[in-house]
Short mmCIF file of C-alpha atoms and ligand atoms in Angstrom, two decimals:
data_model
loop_
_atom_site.label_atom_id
_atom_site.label_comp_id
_atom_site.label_asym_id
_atom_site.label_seq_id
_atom_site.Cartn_x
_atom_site.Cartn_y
_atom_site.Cartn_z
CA UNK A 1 0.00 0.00 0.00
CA UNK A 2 2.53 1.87 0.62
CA UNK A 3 3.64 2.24 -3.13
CA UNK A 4 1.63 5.01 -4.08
CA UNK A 5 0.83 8.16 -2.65
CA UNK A 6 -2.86 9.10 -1.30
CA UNK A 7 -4.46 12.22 -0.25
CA UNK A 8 -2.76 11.98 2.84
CA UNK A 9 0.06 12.98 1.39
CA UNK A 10 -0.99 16.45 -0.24
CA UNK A 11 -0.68 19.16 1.38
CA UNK A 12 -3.04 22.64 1.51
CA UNK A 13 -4.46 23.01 -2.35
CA UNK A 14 -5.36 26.43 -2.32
CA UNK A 15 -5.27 28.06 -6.00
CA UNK A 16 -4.72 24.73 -7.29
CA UNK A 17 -6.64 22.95 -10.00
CA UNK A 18 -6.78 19.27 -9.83
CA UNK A 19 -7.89 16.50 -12.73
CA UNK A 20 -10.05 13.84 -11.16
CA UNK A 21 -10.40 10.55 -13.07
CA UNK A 22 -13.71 9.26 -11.75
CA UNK A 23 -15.87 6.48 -13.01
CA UNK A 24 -19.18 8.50 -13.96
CA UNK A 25 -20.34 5.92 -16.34
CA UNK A 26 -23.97 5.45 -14.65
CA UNK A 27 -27.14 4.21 -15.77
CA UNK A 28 -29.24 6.51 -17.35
CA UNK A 29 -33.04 6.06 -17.90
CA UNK A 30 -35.59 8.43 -19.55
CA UNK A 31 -32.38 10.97 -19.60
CA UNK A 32 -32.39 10.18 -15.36
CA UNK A 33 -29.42 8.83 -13.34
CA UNK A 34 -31.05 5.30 -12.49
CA UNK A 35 -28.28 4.47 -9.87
CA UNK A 36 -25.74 6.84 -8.30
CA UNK A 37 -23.84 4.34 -6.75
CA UNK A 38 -20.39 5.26 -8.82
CA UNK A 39 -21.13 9.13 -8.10
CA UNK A 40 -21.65 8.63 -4.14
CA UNK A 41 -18.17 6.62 -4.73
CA UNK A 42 -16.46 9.17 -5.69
CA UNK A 43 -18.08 11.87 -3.54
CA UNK A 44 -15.53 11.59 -0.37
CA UNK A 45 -12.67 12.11 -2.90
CA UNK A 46 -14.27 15.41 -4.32
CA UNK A 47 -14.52 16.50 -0.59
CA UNK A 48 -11.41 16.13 0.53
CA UNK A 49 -9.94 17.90 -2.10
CA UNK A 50 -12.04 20.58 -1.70
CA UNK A 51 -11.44 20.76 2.25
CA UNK A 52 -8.13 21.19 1.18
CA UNK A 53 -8.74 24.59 -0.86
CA UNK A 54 -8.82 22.55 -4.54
CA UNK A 55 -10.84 23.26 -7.59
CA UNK A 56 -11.58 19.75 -9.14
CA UNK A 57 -11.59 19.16 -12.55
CA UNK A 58 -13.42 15.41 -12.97
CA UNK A 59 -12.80 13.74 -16.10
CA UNK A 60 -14.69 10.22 -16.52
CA UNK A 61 -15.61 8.26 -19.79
CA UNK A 62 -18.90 7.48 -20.48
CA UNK A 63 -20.72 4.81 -22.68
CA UNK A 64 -18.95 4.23 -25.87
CA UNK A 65 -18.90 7.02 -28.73
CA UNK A 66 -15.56 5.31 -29.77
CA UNK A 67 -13.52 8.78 -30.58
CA UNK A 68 -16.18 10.57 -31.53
CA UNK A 69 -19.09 13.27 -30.31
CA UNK A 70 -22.09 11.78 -29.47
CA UNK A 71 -25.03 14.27 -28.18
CA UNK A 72 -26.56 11.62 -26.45
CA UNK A 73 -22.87 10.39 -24.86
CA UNK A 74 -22.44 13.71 -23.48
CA UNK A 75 -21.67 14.02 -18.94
CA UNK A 76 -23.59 16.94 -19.35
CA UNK A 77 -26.43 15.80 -17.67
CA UNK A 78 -24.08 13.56 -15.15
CA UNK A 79 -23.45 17.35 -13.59
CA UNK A 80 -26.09 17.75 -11.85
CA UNK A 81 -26.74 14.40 -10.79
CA UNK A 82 -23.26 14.67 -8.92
CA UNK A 83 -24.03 18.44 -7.78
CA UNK A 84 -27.23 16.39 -5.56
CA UNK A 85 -24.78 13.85 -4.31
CA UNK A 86 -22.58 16.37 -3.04
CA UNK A 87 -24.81 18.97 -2.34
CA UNK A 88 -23.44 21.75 -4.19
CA UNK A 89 -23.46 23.44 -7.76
CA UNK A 90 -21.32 21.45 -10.36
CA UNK A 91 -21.04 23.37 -13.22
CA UNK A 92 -20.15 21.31 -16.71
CA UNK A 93 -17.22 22.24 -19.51
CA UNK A 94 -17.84 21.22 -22.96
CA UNK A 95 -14.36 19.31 -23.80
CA UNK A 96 -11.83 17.49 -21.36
CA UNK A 97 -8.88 19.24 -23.50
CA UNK A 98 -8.08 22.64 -25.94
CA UNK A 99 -8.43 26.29 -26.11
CA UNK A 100 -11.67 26.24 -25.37
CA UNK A 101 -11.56 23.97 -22.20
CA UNK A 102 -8.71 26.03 -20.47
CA UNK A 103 -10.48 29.62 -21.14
CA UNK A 104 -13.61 27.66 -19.03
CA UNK A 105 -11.45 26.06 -16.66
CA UNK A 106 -9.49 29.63 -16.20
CA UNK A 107 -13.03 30.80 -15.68
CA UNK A 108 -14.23 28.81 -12.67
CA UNK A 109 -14.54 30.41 -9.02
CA UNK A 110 -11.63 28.43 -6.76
CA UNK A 111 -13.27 25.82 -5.06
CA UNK A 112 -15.66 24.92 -7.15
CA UNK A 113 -16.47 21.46 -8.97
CA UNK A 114 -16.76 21.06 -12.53
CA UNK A 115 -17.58 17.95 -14.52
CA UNK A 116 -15.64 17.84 -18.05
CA UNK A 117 -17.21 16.33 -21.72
CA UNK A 118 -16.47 12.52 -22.45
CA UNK A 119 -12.77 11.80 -22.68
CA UNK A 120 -13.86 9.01 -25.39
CA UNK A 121 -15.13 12.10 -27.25
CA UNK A 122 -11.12 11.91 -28.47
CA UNK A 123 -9.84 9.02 -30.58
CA UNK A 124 -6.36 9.51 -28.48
CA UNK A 125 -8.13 9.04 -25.35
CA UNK A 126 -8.49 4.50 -25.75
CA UNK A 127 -5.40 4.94 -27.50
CA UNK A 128 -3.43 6.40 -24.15
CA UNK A 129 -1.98 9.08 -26.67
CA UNK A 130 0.90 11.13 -24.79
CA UNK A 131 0.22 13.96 -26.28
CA UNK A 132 -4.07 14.06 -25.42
CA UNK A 133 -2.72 13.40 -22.02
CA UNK A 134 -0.76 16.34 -22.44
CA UNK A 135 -3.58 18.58 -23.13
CA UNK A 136 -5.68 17.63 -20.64
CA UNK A 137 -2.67 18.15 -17.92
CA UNK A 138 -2.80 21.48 -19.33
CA UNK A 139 -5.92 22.11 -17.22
CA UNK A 140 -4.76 21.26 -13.72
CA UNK A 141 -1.66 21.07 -11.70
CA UNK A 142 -2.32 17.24 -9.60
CA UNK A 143 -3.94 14.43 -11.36
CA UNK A 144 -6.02 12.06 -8.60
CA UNK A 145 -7.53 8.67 -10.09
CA UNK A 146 -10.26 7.94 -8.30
CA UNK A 147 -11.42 5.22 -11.26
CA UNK A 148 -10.42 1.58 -10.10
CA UNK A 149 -12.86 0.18 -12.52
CA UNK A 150 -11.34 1.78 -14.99
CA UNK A 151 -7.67 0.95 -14.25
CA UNK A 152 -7.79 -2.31 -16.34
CA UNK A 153 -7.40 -0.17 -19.22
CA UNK A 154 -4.44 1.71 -20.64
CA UNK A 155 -6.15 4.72 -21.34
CA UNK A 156 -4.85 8.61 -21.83
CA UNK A 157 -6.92 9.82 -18.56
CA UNK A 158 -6.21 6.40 -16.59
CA UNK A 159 -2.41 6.04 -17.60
CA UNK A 160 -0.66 8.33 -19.51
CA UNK A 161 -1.91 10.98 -17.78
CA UNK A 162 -0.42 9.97 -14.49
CA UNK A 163 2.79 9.40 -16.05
CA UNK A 164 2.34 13.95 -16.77
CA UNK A 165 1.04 14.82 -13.78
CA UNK A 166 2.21 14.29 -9.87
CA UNK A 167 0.01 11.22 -9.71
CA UNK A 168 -2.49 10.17 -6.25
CA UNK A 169 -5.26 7.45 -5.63
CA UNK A 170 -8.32 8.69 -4.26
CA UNK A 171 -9.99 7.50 -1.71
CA UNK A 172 -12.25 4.79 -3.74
CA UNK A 173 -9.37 3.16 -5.19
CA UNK A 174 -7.39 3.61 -1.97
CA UNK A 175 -10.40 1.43 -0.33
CA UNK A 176 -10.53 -0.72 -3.37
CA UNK A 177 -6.88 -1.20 -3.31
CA UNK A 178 -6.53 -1.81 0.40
CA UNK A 179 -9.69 -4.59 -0.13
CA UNK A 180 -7.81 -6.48 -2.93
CA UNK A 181 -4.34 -6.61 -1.01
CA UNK A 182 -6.40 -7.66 1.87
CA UNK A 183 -7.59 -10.52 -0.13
CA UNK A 184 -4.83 -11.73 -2.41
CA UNK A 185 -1.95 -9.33 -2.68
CA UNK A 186 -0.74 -9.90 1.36
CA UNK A 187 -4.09 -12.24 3.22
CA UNK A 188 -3.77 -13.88 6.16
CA UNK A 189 -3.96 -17.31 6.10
CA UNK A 190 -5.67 -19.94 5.36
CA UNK A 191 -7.22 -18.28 2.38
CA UNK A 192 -10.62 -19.63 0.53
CA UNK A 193 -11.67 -18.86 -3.27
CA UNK A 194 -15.16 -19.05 -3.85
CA UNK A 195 -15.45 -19.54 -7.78
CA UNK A 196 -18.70 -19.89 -9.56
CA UNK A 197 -20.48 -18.94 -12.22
CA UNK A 198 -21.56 -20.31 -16.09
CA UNK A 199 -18.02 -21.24 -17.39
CA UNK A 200 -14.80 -22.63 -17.38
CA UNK A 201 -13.81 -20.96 -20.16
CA UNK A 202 -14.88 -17.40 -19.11
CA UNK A 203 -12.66 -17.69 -16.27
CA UNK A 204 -10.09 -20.58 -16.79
CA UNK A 205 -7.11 -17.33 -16.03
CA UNK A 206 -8.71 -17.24 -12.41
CA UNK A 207 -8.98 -20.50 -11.46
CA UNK A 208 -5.20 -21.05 -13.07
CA UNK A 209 -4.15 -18.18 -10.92
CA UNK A 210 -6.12 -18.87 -7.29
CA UNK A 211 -4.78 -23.00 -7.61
CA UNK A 212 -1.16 -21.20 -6.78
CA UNK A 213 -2.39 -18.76 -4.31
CA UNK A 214 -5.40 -19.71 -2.16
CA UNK A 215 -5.34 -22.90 0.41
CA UNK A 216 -8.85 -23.75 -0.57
CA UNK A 217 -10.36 -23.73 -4.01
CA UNK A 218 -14.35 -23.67 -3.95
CA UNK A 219 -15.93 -24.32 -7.47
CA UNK A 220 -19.55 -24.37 -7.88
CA UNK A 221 -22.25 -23.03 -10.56
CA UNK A 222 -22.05 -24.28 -14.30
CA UNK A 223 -18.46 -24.49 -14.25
CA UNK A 224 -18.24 -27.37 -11.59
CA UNK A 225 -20.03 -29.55 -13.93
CA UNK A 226 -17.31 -29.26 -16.46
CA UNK A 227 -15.07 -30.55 -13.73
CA UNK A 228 -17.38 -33.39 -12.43
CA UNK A 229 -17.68 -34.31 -16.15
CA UNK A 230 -13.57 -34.32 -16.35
CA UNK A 231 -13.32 -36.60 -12.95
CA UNK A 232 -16.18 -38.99 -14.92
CA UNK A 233 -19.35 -38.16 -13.64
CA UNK A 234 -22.64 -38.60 -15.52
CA UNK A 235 -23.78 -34.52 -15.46
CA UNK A 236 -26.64 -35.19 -17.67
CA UNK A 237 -27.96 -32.15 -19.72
CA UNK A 238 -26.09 -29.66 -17.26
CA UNK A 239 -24.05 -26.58 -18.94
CA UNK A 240 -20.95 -28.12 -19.16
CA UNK A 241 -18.00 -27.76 -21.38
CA UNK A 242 -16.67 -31.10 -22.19
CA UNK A 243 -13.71 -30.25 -24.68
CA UNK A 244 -12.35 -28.51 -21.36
CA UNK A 245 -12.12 -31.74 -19.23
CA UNK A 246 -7.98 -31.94 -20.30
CA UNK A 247 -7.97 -28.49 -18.83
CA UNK A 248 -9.90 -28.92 -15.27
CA UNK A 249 -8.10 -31.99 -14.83
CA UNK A 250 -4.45 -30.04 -15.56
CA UNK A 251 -6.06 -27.54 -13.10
CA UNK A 252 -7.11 -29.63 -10.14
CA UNK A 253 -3.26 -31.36 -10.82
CA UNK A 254 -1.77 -27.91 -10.16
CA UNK A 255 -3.88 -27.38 -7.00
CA UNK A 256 -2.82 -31.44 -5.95
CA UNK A 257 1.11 -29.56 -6.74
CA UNK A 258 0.49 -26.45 -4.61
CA UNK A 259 -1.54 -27.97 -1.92
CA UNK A 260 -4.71 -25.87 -2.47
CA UNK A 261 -8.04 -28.27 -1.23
CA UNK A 262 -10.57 -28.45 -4.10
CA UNK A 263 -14.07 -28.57 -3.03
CA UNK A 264 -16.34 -29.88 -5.58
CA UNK A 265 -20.11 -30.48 -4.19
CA UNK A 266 -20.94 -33.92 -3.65
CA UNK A 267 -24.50 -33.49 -3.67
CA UNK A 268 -26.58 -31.21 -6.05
CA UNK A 269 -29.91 -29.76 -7.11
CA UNK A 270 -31.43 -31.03 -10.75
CA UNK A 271 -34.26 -30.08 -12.47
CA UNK A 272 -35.77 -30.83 -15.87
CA UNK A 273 -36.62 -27.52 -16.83
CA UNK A 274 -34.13 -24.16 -16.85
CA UNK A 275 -36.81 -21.94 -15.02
CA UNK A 276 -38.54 -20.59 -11.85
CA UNK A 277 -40.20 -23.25 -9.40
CA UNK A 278 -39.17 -26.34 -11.50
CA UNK A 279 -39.41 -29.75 -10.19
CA UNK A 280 -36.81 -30.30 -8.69
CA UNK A 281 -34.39 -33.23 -6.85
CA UNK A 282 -31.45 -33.35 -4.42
CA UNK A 283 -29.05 -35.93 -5.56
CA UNK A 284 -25.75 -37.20 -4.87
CA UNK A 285 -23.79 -36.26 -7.96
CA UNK A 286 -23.38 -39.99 -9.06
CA UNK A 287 -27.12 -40.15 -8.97
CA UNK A 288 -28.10 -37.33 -12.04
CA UNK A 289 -30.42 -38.42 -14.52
CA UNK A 290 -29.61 -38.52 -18.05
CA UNK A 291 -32.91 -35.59 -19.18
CA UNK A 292 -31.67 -33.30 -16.09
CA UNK A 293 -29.52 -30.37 -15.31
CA UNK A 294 -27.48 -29.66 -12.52
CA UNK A 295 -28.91 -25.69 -10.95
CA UNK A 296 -27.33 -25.85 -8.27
CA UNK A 297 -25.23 -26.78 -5.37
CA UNK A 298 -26.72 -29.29 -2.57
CA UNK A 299 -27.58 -28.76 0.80
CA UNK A 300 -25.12 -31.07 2.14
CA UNK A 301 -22.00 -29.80 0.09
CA UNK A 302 -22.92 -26.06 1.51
CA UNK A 303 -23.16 -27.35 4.89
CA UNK A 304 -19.51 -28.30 4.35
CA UNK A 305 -18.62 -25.23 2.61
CA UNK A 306 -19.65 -23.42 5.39
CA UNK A 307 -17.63 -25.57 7.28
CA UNK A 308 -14.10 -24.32 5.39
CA UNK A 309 -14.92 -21.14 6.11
CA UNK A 310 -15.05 -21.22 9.61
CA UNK A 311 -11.66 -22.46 9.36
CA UNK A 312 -10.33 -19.69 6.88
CA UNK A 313 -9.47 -16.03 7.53
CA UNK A 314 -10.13 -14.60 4.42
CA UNK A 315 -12.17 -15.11 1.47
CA UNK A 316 -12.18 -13.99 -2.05
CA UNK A 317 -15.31 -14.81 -4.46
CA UNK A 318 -16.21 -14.34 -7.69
CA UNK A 319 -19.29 -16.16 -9.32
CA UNK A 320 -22.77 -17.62 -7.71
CA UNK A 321 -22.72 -21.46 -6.67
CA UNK A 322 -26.32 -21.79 -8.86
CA UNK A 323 -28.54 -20.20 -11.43
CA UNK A 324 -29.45 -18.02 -8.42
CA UNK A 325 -31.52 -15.93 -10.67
CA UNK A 326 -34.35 -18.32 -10.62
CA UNK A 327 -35.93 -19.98 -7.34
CA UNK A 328 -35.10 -22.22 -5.43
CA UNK A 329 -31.63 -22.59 -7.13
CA UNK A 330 -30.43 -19.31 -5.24
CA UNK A 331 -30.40 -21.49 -2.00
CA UNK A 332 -26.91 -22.67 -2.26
CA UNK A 333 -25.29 -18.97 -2.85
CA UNK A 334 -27.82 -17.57 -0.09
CA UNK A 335 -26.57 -19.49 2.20
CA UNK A 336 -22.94 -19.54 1.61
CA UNK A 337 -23.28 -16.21 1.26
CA UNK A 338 -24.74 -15.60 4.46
CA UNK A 339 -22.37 -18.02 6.56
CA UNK A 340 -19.51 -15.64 4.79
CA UNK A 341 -21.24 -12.51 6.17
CA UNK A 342 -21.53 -14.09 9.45
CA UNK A 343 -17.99 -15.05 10.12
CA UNK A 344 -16.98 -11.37 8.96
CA UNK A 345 -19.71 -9.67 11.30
CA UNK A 346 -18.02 -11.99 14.22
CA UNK A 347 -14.90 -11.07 13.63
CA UNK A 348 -12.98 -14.12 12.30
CA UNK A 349 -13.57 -13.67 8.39
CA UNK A 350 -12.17 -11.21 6.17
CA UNK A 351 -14.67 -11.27 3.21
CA UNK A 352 -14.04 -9.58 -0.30
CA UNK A 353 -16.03 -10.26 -3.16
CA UNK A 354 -16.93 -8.73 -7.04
CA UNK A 355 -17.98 -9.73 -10.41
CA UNK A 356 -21.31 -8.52 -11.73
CA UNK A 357 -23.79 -11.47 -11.62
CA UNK A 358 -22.09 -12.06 -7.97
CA UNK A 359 -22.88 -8.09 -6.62
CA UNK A 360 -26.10 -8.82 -7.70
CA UNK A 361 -26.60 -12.08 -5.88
CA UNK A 362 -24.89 -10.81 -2.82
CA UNK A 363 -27.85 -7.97 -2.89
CA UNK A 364 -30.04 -10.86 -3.35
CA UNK A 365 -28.48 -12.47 -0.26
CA UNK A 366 -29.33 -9.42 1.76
CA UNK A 367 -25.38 -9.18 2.91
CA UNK A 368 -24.03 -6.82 0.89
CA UNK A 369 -23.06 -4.50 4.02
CA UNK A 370 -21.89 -7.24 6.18
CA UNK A 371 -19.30 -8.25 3.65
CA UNK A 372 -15.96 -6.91 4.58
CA UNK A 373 -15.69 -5.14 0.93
CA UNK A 374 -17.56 -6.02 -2.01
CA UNK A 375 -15.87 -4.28 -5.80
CA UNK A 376 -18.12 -3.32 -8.21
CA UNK A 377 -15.98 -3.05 -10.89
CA UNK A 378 -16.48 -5.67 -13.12
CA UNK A 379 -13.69 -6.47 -15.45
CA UNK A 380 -11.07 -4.66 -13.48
CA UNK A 381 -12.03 -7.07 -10.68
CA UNK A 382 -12.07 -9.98 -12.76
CA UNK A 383 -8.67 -8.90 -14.01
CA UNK A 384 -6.87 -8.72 -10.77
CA UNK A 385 -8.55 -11.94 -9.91
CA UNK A 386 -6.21 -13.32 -12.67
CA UNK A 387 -3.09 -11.86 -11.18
CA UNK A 388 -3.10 -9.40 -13.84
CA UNK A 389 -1.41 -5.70 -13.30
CA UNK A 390 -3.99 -3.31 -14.13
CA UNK A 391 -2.42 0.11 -15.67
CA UNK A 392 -4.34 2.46 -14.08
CA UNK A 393 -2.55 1.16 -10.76
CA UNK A 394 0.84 0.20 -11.64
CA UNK A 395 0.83 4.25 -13.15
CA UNK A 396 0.10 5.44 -9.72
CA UNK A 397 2.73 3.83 -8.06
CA UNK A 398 6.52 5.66 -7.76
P1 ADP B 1 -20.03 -12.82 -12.52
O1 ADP B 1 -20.79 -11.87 -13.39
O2 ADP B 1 -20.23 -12.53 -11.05
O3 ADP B 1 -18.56 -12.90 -12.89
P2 ADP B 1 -20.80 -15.09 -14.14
O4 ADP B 1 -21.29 -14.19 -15.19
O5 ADP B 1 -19.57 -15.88 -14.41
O6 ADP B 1 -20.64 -14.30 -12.74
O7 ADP B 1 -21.92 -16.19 -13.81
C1 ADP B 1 -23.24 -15.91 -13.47
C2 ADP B 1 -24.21 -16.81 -14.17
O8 ADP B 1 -23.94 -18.18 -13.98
C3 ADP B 1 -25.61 -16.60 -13.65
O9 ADP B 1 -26.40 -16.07 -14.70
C4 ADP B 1 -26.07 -17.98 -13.22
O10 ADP B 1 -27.43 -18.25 -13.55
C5 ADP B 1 -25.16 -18.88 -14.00
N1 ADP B 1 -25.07 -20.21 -13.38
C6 ADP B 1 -24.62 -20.52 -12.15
N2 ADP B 1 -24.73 -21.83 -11.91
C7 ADP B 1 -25.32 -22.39 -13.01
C8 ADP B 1 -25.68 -23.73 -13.36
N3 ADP B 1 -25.49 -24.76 -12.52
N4 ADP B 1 -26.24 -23.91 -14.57
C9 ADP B 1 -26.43 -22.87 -15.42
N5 ADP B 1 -26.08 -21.59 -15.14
C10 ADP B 1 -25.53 -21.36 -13.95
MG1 MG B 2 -21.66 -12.09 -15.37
#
């Protein structure tokens, strides 16, 4: 953590301008923000910096307008959703670099907030062009990246502009980053991985890099079936990938190698029919018929589940154990999920989780809060789940 600077570490910012990057790619509906989530995010950030005498320039992407303008791509209505967050005027500028943007930016009472256009309005900007980084530094003197879900990419306002700039995390992707080193980067021992989801191939990089990191490996969801199916077991008409069965077997070798645990459920719930209320059956997994499909995990195998992490310290999970969309096949996740929140509320868990399907079952679950730190950034979650470096982080550090 202690390899890149924070906040913290600026001093008083009076007369100073600085460039925000903050994730304000939110929902819109019926030309409404549908869910402020990212903007409360990145609300403590903005007030720091402004309790230290600032004027904040935020710069965000949003949607996809692929280098060029787009009226309906525009942040300009994101402005005043953020001014009711913070409860304050936000005013908006019409480009995130040029002529134009400085005379506005020159223009703005200190201490104010201002939201600036698109930075995928510019064809440089998914390019991380130097020299659109340049421009925009032309605006303020301190460049904060407040944007973990954005760090995955090697863009001009995630990367090369902190290579211009005097570079700081803000306080989201200072909590962010704390969460993930608390998981993976530096966790205290023994470590679970809780991976579910539709497929093995969709997340084969995870599972290759947990087997070498975590002590247990929980599979569950679709992909489990494409590892029952490897190890020989009759998975009926269940999702299951059966070209991958060389690969799950090389991958529950490497665990054997590292001494990671593999828990596969011995016991699961099948149904005929892929939808709400289907007739369903708890079986042994030896036991599924030929015309059924494995939904989800059993009650015995959670029992057990729940079991490992009493014994753990820290879990990481990515991916529900069922098709927890449809009832009853959200039991399994529900009550993992809840035997997770537990052991953090009591003290003995450390409990981070992310991945878009699993936020939303974890809301499902009711334990969002109790969770020690749940990411919603998708794919930059995903990434670091693989052991990848993101470049909006490894740009921050010095
Ligand atoms: P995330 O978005 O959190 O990374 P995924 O997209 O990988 O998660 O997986 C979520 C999906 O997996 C859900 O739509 C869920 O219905 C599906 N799923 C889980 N278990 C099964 C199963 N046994 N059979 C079919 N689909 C499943
Ligand atoms: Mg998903």
């Amino acid at each position: 953590m202690a390899s890149f600077r924070t906040i913290d570490d600026l001093g008083d910012l009076t007369g100073k301008k600085v460039l925000l990057r903050s994730d304000l790619n939110v929902p819109v509906q019926d030309g409404r923000v549908s869910d402020k989530t990212r903007l409360t995010a990145t609300a403590p950030t903005i007030k720091d910096l402004l309790a230290k005498g600032a004027t904040v320039l935020v710069l965000s992407h949003f949607d996809r307008p692929k280098g060029k303008r787009v009226p309906e791509m525009s942040l300009k209505p994101i402005a005043p959703a953020l001014g009711e967050v913070l409860g304050m005027d936000v005013a908006f500028v019409d480009d995130c670099v040029g002529a134009e943007a400085e005379a506005a930016v020159a223009a703005l009472p200190a201490g104010s907030v201002a939201v600036l256009e698109n930075t995928r309005f510019h064809a440089g900007e998914e390019k991380n062009d130097a020299e659109l980084a340049q421009g925009m530094a032309r605006l303020g003197d301190i460049f904060v990246n407040d944007a973990f879900s954005a760090a995955h990419r090697a863009h001009a306002s995630t990367e090369a502009l902190a290579r211009v700039l005097p570079a700081y995390a803000g306080r989201s992707m200072e909590k962010e980053l704390t969460a993930l080193e608390n998981g993976l980067g530096n966790p205290e021992r023994p470590v679970a991985a809780v991976v579910g989801g539709a497929k093995v191939s969709s997340k084969l990089d995870v599972l290759t890099n947990l087997v070498g990191k975590v002590d247990h490996l929980i599979i569950g969801g679709g992909m489990a079936n494409t590892f029952l199916a490897a190890r020989g077991v009759s998975v009926g008409k269940s999702l299951c990938e059966h070209d991958l069965a060389e690969t799950a077997l090389s991958i529950l070798a490497k665990a054997d190698e590292a001494g990671c645990t593999v828990h596969l459920p011995y016991d699961v719930v099948v149904a005929k029919e892929f939808k709400a209320n289907a007739e369903n059956r708890v079986v042994n997994v030896h036991e599924v018929g030929e015309d059924e499909m494995i939904l989800d995990v059993g009650p015995a195998a959670v029992e057990a589940l729940g079991d490992v992490l009493k014994v753990c310290k820290t879990v990481v999970w990515n991916g529900p154990l069922g098709a927890f969309e449809i009832a009853p096949f959200d039991r399994a996740t529900v009550a993992l999920a809840k035997t997770a929140a537990a052991l953090t509320q009591g003290g003995s868990l450390t409990s981070v989780a992310g991945g878009g399907d699993t936020v939303a079952a974890l809301n499902h679950a009711g334990v969002s809060q109790d969770f020690t730190f749940i990411s919603t950034a998708g794919g930059a979650f995903l990434e670091w789940m693989e052991g990848k470096a993101l470049p909006g982080v490894e740009a921050l550090k010095n």
